[in-house]
mmCIF file of C-alpha atoms and ligand atoms in Angstrom:
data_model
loop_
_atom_site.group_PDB
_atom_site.id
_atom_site.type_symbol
_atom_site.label_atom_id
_atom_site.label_comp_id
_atom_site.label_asym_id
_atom_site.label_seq_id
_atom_site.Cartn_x
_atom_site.Cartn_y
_atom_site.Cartn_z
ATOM 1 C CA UNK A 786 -15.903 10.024 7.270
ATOM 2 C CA UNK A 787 -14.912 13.791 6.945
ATOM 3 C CA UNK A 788 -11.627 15.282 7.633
ATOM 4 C CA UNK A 789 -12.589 16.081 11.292
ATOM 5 C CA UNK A 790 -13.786 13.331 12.478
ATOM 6 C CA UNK A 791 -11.000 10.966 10.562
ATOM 7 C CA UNK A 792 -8.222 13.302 13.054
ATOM 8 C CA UNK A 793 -10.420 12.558 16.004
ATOM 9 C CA UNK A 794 -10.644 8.919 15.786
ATOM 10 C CA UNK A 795 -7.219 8.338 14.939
ATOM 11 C CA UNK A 796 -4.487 7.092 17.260
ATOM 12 C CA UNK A 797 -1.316 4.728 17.399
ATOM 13 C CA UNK A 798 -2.297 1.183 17.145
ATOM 14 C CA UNK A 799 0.315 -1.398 17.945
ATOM 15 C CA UNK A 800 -1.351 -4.610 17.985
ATOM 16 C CA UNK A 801 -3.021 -6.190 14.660
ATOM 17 C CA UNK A 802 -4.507 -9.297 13.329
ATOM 18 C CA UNK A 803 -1.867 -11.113 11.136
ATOM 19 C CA UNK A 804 -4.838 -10.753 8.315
ATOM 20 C CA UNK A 805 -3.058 -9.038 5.417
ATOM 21 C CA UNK A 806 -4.746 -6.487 4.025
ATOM 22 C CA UNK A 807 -5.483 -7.204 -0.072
ATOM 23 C CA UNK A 808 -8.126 -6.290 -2.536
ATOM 24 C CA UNK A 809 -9.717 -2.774 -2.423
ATOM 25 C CA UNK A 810 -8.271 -1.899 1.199
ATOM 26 C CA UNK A 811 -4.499 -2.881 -0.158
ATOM 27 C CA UNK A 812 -5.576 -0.725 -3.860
ATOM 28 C CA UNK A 813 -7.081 2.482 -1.802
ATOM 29 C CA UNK A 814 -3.513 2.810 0.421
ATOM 30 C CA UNK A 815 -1.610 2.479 -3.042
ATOM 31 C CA UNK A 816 -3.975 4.825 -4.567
ATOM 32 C CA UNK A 817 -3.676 6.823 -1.271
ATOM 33 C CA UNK A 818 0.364 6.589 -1.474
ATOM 34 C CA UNK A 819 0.370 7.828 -5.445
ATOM 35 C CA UNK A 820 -1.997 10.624 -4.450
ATOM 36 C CA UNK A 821 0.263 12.195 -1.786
ATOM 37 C CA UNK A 822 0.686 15.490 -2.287
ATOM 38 C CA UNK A 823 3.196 18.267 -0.823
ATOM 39 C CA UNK A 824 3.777 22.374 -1.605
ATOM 40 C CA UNK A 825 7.144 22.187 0.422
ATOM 41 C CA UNK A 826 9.637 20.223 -2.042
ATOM 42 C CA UNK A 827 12.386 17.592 -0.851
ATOM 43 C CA UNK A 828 12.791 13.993 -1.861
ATOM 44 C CA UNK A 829 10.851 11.215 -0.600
ATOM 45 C CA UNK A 830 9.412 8.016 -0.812
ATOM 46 C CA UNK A 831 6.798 6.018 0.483
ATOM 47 C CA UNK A 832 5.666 1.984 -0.232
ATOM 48 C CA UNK A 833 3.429 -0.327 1.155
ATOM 49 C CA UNK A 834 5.356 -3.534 2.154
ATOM 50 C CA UNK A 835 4.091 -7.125 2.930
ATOM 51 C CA UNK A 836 5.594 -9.811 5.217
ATOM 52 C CA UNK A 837 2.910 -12.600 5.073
ATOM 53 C CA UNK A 838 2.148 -14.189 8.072
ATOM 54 C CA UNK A 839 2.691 -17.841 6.593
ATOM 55 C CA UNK A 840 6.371 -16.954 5.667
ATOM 56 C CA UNK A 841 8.388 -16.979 9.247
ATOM 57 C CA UNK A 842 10.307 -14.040 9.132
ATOM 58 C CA UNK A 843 8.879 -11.119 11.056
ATOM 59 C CA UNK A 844 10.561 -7.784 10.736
ATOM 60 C CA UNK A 845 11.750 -6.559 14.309
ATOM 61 C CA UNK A 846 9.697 -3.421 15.956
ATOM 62 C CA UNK A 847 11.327 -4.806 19.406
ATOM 63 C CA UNK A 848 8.482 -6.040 20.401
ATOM 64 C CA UNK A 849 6.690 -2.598 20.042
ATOM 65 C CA UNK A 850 3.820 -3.677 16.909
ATOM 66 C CA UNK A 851 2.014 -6.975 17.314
ATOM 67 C CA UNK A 852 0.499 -9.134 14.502
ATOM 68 C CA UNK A 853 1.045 -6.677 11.800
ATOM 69 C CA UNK A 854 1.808 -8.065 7.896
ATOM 70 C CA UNK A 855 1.677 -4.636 6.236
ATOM 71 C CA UNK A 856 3.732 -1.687 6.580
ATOM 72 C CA UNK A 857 4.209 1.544 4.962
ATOM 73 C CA UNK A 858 8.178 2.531 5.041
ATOM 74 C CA UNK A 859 9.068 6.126 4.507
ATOM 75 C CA UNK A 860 12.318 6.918 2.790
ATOM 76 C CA UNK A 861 13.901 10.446 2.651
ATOM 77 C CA UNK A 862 16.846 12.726 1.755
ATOM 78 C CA UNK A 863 18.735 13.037 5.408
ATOM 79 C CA UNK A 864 19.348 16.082 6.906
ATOM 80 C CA UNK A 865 16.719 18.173 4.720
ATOM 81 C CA UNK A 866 14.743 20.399 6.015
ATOM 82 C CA UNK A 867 12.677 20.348 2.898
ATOM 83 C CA UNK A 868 12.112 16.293 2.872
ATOM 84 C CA UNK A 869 11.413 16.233 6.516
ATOM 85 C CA UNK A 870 8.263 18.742 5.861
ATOM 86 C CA UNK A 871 7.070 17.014 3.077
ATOM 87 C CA UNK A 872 7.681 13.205 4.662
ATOM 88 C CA UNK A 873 5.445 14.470 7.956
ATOM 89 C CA UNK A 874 2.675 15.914 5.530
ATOM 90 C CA UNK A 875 2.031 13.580 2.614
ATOM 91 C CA UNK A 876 3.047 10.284 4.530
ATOM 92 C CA UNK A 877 0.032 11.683 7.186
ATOM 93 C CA UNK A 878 -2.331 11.871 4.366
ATOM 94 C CA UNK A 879 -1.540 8.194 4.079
ATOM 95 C CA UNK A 880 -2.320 7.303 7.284
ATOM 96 C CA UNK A 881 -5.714 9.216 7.263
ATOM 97 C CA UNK A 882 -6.528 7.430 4.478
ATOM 98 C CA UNK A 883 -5.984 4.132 6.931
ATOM 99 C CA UNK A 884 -8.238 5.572 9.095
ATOM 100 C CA UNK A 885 -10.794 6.157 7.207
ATOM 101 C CA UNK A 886 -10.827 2.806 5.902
ATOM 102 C CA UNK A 887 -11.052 1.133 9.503
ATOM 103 C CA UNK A 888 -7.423 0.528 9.731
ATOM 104 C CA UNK A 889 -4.543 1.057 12.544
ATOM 105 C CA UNK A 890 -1.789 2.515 12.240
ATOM 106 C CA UNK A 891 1.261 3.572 14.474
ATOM 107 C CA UNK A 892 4.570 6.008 12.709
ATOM 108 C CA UNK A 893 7.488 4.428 13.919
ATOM 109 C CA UNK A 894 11.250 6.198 13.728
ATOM 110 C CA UNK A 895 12.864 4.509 16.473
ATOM 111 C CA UNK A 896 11.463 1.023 17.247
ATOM 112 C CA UNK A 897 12.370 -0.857 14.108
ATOM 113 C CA UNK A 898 15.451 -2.283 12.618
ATOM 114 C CA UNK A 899 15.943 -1.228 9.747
ATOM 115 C CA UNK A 900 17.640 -3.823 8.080
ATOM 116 C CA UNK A 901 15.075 -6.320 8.311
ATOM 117 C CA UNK A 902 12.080 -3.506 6.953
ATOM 118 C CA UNK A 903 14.783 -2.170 4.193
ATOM 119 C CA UNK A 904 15.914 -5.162 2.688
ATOM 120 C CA UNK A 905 15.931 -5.948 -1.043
ATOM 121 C CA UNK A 906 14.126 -1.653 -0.914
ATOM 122 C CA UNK A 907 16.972 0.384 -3.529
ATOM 123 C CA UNK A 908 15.975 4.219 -2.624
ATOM 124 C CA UNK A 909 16.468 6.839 -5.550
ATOM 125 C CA UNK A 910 18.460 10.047 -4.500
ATOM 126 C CA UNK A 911 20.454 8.482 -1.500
ATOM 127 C CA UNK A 912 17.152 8.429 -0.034
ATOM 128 C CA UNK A 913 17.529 6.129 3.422
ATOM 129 C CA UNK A 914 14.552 4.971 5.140
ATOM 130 C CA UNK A 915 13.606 6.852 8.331
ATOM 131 C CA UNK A 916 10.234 6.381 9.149
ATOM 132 C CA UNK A 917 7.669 3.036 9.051
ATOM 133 C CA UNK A 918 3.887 2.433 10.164
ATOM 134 C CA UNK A 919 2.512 -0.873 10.394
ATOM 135 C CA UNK A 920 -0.871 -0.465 8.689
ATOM 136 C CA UNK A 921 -3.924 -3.213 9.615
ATOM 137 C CA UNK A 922 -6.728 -4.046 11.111
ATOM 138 C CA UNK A 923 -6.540 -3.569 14.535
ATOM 139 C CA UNK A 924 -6.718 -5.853 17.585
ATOM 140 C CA UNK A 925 -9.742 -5.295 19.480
ATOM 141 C CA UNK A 926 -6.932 -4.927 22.632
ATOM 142 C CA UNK A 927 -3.785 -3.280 23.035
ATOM 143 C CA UNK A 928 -0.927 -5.213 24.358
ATOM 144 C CA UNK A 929 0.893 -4.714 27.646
ATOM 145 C CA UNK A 930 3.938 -2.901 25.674
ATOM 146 C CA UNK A 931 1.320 -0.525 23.665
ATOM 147 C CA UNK A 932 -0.375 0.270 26.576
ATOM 148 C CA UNK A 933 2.689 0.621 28.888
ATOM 149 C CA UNK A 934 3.850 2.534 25.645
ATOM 150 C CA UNK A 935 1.069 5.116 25.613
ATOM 151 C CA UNK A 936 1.519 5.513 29.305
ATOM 152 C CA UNK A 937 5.095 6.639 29.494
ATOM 153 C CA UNK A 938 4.589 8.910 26.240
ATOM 154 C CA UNK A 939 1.713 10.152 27.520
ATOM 155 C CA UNK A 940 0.134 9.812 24.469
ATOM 156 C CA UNK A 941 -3.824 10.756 26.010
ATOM 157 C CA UNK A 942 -2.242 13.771 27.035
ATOM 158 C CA UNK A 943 -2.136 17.389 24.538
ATOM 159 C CA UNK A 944 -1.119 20.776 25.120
ATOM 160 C CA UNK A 945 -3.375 23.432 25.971
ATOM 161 C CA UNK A 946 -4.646 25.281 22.929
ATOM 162 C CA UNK A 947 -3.806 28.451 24.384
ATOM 163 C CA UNK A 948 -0.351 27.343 25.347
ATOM 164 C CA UNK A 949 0.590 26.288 21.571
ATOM 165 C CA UNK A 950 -1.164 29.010 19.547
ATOM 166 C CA UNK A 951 -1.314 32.936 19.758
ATOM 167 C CA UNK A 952 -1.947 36.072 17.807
ATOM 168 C CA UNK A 953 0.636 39.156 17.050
ATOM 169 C CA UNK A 954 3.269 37.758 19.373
ATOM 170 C CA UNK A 955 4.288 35.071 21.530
ATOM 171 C CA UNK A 956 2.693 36.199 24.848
ATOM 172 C CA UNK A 957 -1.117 36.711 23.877
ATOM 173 C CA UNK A 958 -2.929 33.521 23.910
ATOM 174 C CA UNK A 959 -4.898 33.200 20.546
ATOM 175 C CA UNK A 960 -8.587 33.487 20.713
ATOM 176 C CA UNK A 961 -11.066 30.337 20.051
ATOM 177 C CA UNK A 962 -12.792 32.735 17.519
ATOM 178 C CA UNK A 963 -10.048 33.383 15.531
ATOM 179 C CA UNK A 964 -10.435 32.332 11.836
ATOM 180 C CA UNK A 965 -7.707 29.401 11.757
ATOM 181 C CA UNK A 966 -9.200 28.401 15.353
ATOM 182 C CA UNK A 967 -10.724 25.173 13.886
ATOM 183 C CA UNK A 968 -7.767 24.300 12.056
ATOM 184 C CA UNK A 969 -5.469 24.945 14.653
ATOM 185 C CA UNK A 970 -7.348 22.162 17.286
ATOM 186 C CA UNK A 971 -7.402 19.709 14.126
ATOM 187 C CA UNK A 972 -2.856 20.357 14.234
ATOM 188 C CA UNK A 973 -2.926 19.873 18.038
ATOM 189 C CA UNK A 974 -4.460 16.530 17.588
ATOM 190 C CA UNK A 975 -1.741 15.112 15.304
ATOM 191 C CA UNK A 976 0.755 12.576 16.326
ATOM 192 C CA UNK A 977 4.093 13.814 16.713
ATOM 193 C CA UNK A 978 7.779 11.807 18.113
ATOM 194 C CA UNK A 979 7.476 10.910 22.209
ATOM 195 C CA UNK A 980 4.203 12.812 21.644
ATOM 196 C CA UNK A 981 6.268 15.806 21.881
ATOM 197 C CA UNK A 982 3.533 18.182 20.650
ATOM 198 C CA UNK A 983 6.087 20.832 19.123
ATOM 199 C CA UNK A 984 3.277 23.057 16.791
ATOM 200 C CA UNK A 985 3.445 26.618 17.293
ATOM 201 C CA UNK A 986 2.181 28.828 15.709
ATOM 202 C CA UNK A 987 1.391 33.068 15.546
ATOM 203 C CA UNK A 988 -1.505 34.521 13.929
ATOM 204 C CA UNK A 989 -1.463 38.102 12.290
ATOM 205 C CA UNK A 990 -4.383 40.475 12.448
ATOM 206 C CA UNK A 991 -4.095 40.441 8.500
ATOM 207 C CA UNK A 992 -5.083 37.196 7.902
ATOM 208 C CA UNK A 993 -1.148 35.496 8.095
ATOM 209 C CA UNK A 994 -0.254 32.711 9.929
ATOM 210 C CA UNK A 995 3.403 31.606 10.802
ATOM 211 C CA UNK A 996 4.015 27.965 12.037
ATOM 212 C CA UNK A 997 6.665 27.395 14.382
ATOM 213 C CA UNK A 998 8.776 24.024 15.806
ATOM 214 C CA UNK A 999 9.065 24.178 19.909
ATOM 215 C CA UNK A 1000 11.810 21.792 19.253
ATOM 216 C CA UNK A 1001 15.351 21.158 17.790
ATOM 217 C CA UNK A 1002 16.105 18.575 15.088
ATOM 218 C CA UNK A 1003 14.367 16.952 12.168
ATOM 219 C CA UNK A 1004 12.406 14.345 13.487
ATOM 220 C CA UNK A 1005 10.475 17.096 15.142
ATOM 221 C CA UNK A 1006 10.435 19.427 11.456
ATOM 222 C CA UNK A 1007 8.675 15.780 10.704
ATOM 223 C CA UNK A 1008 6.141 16.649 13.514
ATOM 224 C CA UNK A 1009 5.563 19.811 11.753
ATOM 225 C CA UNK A 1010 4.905 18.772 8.325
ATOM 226 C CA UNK A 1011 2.316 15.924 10.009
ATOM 227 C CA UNK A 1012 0.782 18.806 11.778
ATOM 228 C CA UNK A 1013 0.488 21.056 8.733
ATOM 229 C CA UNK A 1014 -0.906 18.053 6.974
ATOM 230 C CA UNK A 1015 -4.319 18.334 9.553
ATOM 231 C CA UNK A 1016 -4.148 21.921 9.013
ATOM 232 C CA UNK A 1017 -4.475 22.164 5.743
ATOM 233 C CA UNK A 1018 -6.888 19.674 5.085
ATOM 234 C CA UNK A 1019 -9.225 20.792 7.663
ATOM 235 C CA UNK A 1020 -8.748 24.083 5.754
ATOM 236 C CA UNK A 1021 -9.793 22.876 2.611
ATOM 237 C CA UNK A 1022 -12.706 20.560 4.499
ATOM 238 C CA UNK A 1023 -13.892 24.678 5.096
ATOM 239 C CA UNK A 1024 -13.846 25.728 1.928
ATOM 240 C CA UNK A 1025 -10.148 27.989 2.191
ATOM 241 C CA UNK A 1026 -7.903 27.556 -0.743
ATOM 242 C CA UNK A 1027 -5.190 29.372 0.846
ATOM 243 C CA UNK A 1028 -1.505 28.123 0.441
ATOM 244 C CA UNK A 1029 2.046 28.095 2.445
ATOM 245 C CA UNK A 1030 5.038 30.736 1.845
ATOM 246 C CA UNK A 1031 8.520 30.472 3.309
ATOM 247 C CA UNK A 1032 8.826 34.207 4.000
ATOM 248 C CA UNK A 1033 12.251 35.410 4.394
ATOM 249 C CA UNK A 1034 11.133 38.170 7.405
ATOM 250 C CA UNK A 1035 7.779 36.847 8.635
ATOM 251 C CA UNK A 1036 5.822 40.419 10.487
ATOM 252 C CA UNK A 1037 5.979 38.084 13.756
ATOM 253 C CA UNK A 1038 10.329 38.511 13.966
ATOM 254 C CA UNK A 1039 12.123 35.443 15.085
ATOM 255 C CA UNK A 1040 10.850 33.895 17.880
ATOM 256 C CA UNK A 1041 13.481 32.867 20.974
ATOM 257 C CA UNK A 1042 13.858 29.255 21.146
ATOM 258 C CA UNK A 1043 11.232 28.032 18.409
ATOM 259 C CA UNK A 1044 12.433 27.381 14.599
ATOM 260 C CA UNK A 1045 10.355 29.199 11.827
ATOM 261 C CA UNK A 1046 8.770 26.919 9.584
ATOM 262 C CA UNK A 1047 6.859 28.386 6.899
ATOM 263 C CA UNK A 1048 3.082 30.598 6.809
ATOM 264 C CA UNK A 1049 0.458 30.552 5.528
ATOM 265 C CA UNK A 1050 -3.428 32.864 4.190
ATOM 266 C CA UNK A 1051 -6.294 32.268 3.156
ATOM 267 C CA UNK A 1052 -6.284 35.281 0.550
ATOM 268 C CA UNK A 1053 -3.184 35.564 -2.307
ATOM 269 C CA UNK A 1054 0.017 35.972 -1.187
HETATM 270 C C1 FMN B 648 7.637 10.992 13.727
HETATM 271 C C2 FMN B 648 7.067 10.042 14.760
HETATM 272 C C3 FMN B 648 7.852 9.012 15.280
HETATM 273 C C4 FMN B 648 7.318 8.094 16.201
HETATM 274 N N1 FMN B 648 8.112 7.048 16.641
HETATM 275 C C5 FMN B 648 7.577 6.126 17.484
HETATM 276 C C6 FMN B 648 8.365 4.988 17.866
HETATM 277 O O1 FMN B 648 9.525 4.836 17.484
HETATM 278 N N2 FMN B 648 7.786 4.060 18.682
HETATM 279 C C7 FMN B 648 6.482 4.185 19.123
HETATM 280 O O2 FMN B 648 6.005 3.304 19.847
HETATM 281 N N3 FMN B 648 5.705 5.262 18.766
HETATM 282 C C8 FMN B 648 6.226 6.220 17.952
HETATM 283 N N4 FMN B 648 5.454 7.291 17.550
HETATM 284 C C9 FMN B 648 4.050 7.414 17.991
HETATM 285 C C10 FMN B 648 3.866 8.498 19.062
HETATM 286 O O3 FMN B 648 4.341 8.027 20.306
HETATM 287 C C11 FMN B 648 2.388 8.905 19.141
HETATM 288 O O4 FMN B 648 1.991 9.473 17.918
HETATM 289 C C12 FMN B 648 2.130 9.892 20.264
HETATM 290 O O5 FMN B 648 2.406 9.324 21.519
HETATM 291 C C13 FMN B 648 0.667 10.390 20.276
HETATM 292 O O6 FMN B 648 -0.215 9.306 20.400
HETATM 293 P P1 FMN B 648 -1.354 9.052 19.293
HETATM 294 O O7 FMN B 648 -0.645 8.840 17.959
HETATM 295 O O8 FMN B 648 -2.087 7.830 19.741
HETATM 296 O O9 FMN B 648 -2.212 10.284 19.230
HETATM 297 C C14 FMN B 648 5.975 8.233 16.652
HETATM 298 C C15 FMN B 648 5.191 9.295 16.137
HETATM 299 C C16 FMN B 648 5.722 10.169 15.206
HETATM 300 C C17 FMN B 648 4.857 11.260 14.639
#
């Protein structure tokens, strides 16, 4: 499945058969995990974790995930800008690897507790673990909690295009031909905290492109890095080899009320 079409046909699963998921499936998410890659630093880890269905204990997700065995856990440094880029954008690439494969998966950074998913897990760095995603096949149904779930997230529902993304300043919509157009829709369809959507980002008429957060505080710098994560590999899926610069004065200025995040051409910076 290309890049494209793996971001279109993903979405938060929360109810799974109990089937653990072994053999190839289990070896291309490790493989997936060790291949992670990020441009934007900080310290983080990421493991694939089993609790098999014929042992009792089931970690708690408060009833949010269903049926699941396996679950990816995400540790990072707190309070790091850096870590929180890079946890969005190479634990994404993990997930998109589930979905290629056939397989659900839902991030989680509120809805678990944490002592039953880190137990036994020792973190390098004073890592602490922040973020999990069950990862299985999913159930051909949604519960009553994931639907009622979607439904007061609003999950089905995204931005405008024009209302996210725009060119030389704030207040002119971008265009649908600009050049990072198609990588711009593949960001908007990423999942993001309470499906809070916070990509923004201003295109240059020289062929820049700053990314902004909408939105105060890490889990949303998270967001970001998930949503850079689409962009870039949509990019790539198009043959640009471009790459991301923290500028210290991006043309663009600050921005009132959004939080620069880094930019990014096509061409050498
Ligand atoms: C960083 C992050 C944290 C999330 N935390 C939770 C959570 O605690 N509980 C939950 O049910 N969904 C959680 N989600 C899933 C979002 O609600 C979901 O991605 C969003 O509503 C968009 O729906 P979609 O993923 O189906 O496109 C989280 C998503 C992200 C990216």
């Amino acid at each position: 499945m290309d890049i494209e079409n793996t971001i279109r046909s993903r979405k938060s699963v929360r109810n799974y058969e109990s089937e653990p998921i072994d053999g190839d499936l289990r070896k291309s998410i490790e493989d997936a995990i060790s291949e992670s890659w990020s441009p934007f630093g900080g310290s983080i880890s990421i493991r694939l974790k089993s609790f098999p269905p014929k042992e009792s204990f089931k970690p708690g997700t408060y009833g949010v995930i269903r049926g699941a065995s396996d679950f990816l856990l995400m540790a990072m440094a707190p309070d790091d800008t850096a870590s929180a880029i890079t946890a969005g954008f190479r634990m994404e690439q993990v997930v998109l690897q589930a979905t290629r494969l056939g397989l659900g998966t839902c991030w989680i950074a509120g809805t678990f507790k944490e002592s039953d998913f880190g137990k036994g897990e020792d973190w390098p760095d004073g890592q602490e673990l922040k973020i999990i995603s069950p990862v299985g096949i999913p159930k051909m149904a949604e519960t009553m909690v994931g639907k009622l779930a979607r439904f007061l997230i609003g999950s089905d529902r995204r931005q405008p295009f024009e209302k996210m993304f725009f060119e030389n300043d704030k207040s002119t919509p971008i265009s649908t031909s600009n050049r990072f157009a198609e990588s711009l829709a593949m960001m908007r369809l990423a999942p993001s905290s309470t499906n809070s959507q916070p990509w923004r980002a201003i295109a240059e008429n020289d062929g820049t492109i700053h990314f902004f957060s909408a939105k105060k505080g890490l889990i949303h710098i998270i967001d970001c890095g998930i949503g850079l994560c689409h962009f870039i590999l949509t990019e790539q899926s198009l043959g640009h080899d471009g790459a991301f610069k923290k500028l210290t004065d991006p043309e663009c200025g600050p921005v009132d009320g959004w939080i620069y995040i880094t930019s990014y051409r096509r061409e050498i910076w």
